[in-house]
Amino acid sequence: MSFFNDLVKIFRPQKHIQKPVKQEPYYPPRREKTYQKPYQPQSQPQPQQQREAELLIQTANTKAREIILEAKDSAYKIKLDSDREIQKLRDETLQIEKRIAQKEENLDKKLLGIESKEGGLKEKEKVLEVRLQDADKAKTDLIARLEKIAGLTKDEAQKLVMNALSLRLTAERARLIRESESSSKEEADKKAKEILVNAMNRGATDYVAEYTISIVKLPDEEMKGRIIGKEGRNIRSLEKVTGVEFDVDNTPGEIRLSCFDPVRREIARISLEKLMADGRIQPAKIEEIVERTRRDVDKIMFEEGTKLCHSVGVYNLPTEIVQLLGHFKYRFSYGQNMIAHTLEETKIGLSIAHEVKADANVVRLGCLLHDIGKVITEEEGSHVNLGVNFLRKYGLPEEVIACVAEHHEDKPFSSNESMVVYIADAISGSRPGARYEDLAQYLHRLDELESIGKSFKGVDECYAFQAGRELRIIVNPDKLDDDQSVVLAHDVKEKIEDKIKNFPGQIKITVIREKRVIQTAK
């Protein structure tokens, strides 16, 4: 037991530990029992055997004491470990309590700061109210002084301003009326000339003016639902990338495509047929098919331009001119297809040239190229000036350019060939059934609406729908935000009301801003 007590003294906890160490109970030493040999009356044990038995007993007692000491030592170590863990938990608890107290102190400081700021805001509000009262008082004093100086009351001054504005508006109305009358007289003179030529050169024709609607037949009603897409996303994507209005509700089994730009309408029609054949109708596929169709239509227009030139006997024109003439396939003048109009005019012009002994080659080229400015959309100006500038760029003869410049009497006729081209154009355009005046008005209004929308910064695309009753503007999301898009819609509305004086009904302006982010995982 003395060895065990020495161990206890060595590992006894220090005095700074608050919890007292529990003292081990004292176990008195056992009194070793003496070994009593059993009674054996017959024989006595030998001394050697007795010594061996005592030695075994002593060895067993020693091992027993060692086991007891080891057990007590292990128990004491476990107790020390538990005391250390308890002390560690106490220290951590104290640290947490300190942090909580610090946070509470910081929170109290913030609350005090907020209360002081609220007090400052209230003081500022009081000062602002006083200033507003002073401003109202100054305004009232200023109005009174102005009335005294002018010798007029506020209502009387307002009445004078309104009268002056009314006089100015009256003068403006008179000017507009005079301009309208002058324009009407010029149009009446032009119409009179066309009527006279038509009366003298009336001829039968099997040509029927084309309209602005294409129809695509559907294999079943399920296909219509796939074209519309979930929540209409496919139909919106089609209208956005093609600039064509898709009517899917009015007629079962078909979709009507409405647009006054025949090139866009044809691209939309071919793209829709390709999408139905492919079966994968989704926004990404729609954009891919439409872009591919645009390239295909460009090839078709070049082929049509080559065919038109060869039909009238013209060869070896520059490729750019042939490509531009191919646009005539999808371009209409007052509802009259440009290719049909050009072929007809060229035949009439050549016939007249042979009769009056004019230069047939100059008339041939003049009739072929007289309306080429109508398909130049990248620049502004009348189709006459655009055509003249374009032909000069490629070095065509001045006699041919003069025919183009004078075919609407913008300049006095400089040759018999120019007059022949003018007469042939008037005969082709004024014959019965060739043109429709209403369609021309629609086209003019659509072009004017789209040009107004494109005149603003940040606009990527602009399309007019429903005979000019709706204008859809697609803006660049990187250049205009949502607020600027709202302002853009208002500015476009104001400019339309200012520039287009007369239009039936209402014009709806829709500004579309879409942000699209595309990444490819490899």
mmCIF file of C-alpha atoms in Angstrom, residues 33 99 128 178 265 382 460:
data_model
loop_
_atom_site.group_PDB
_atom_site.id
_atom_site.type_symbol
_atom_site.label_atom_id
_atom_site.label_comp_id
_atom_site.label_asym_id
_atom_site.label_seq_id
_atom_site.Cartn_x
_atom_site.Cartn_y
_atom_site.Cartn_z
ATOM 1 C CA LYS A 33 -3.844 -17.168 5.832
ATOM 2 C CA ARG A 99 -18.219 36.338 -27.026
ATOM 3 C CA LEU A 128 -37.110 70.475 -45.220
ATOM 4 C CA ARG A 178 -51.782 74.094 -98.990
ATOM 5 C CA ARG A 265 -42.438 35.930 -95.918
ATOM 6 C CA SER A 382 -35.857 57.802 -103.728
ATOM 7 C CA ASP A 460 -31.300 45.766 -83.680
#
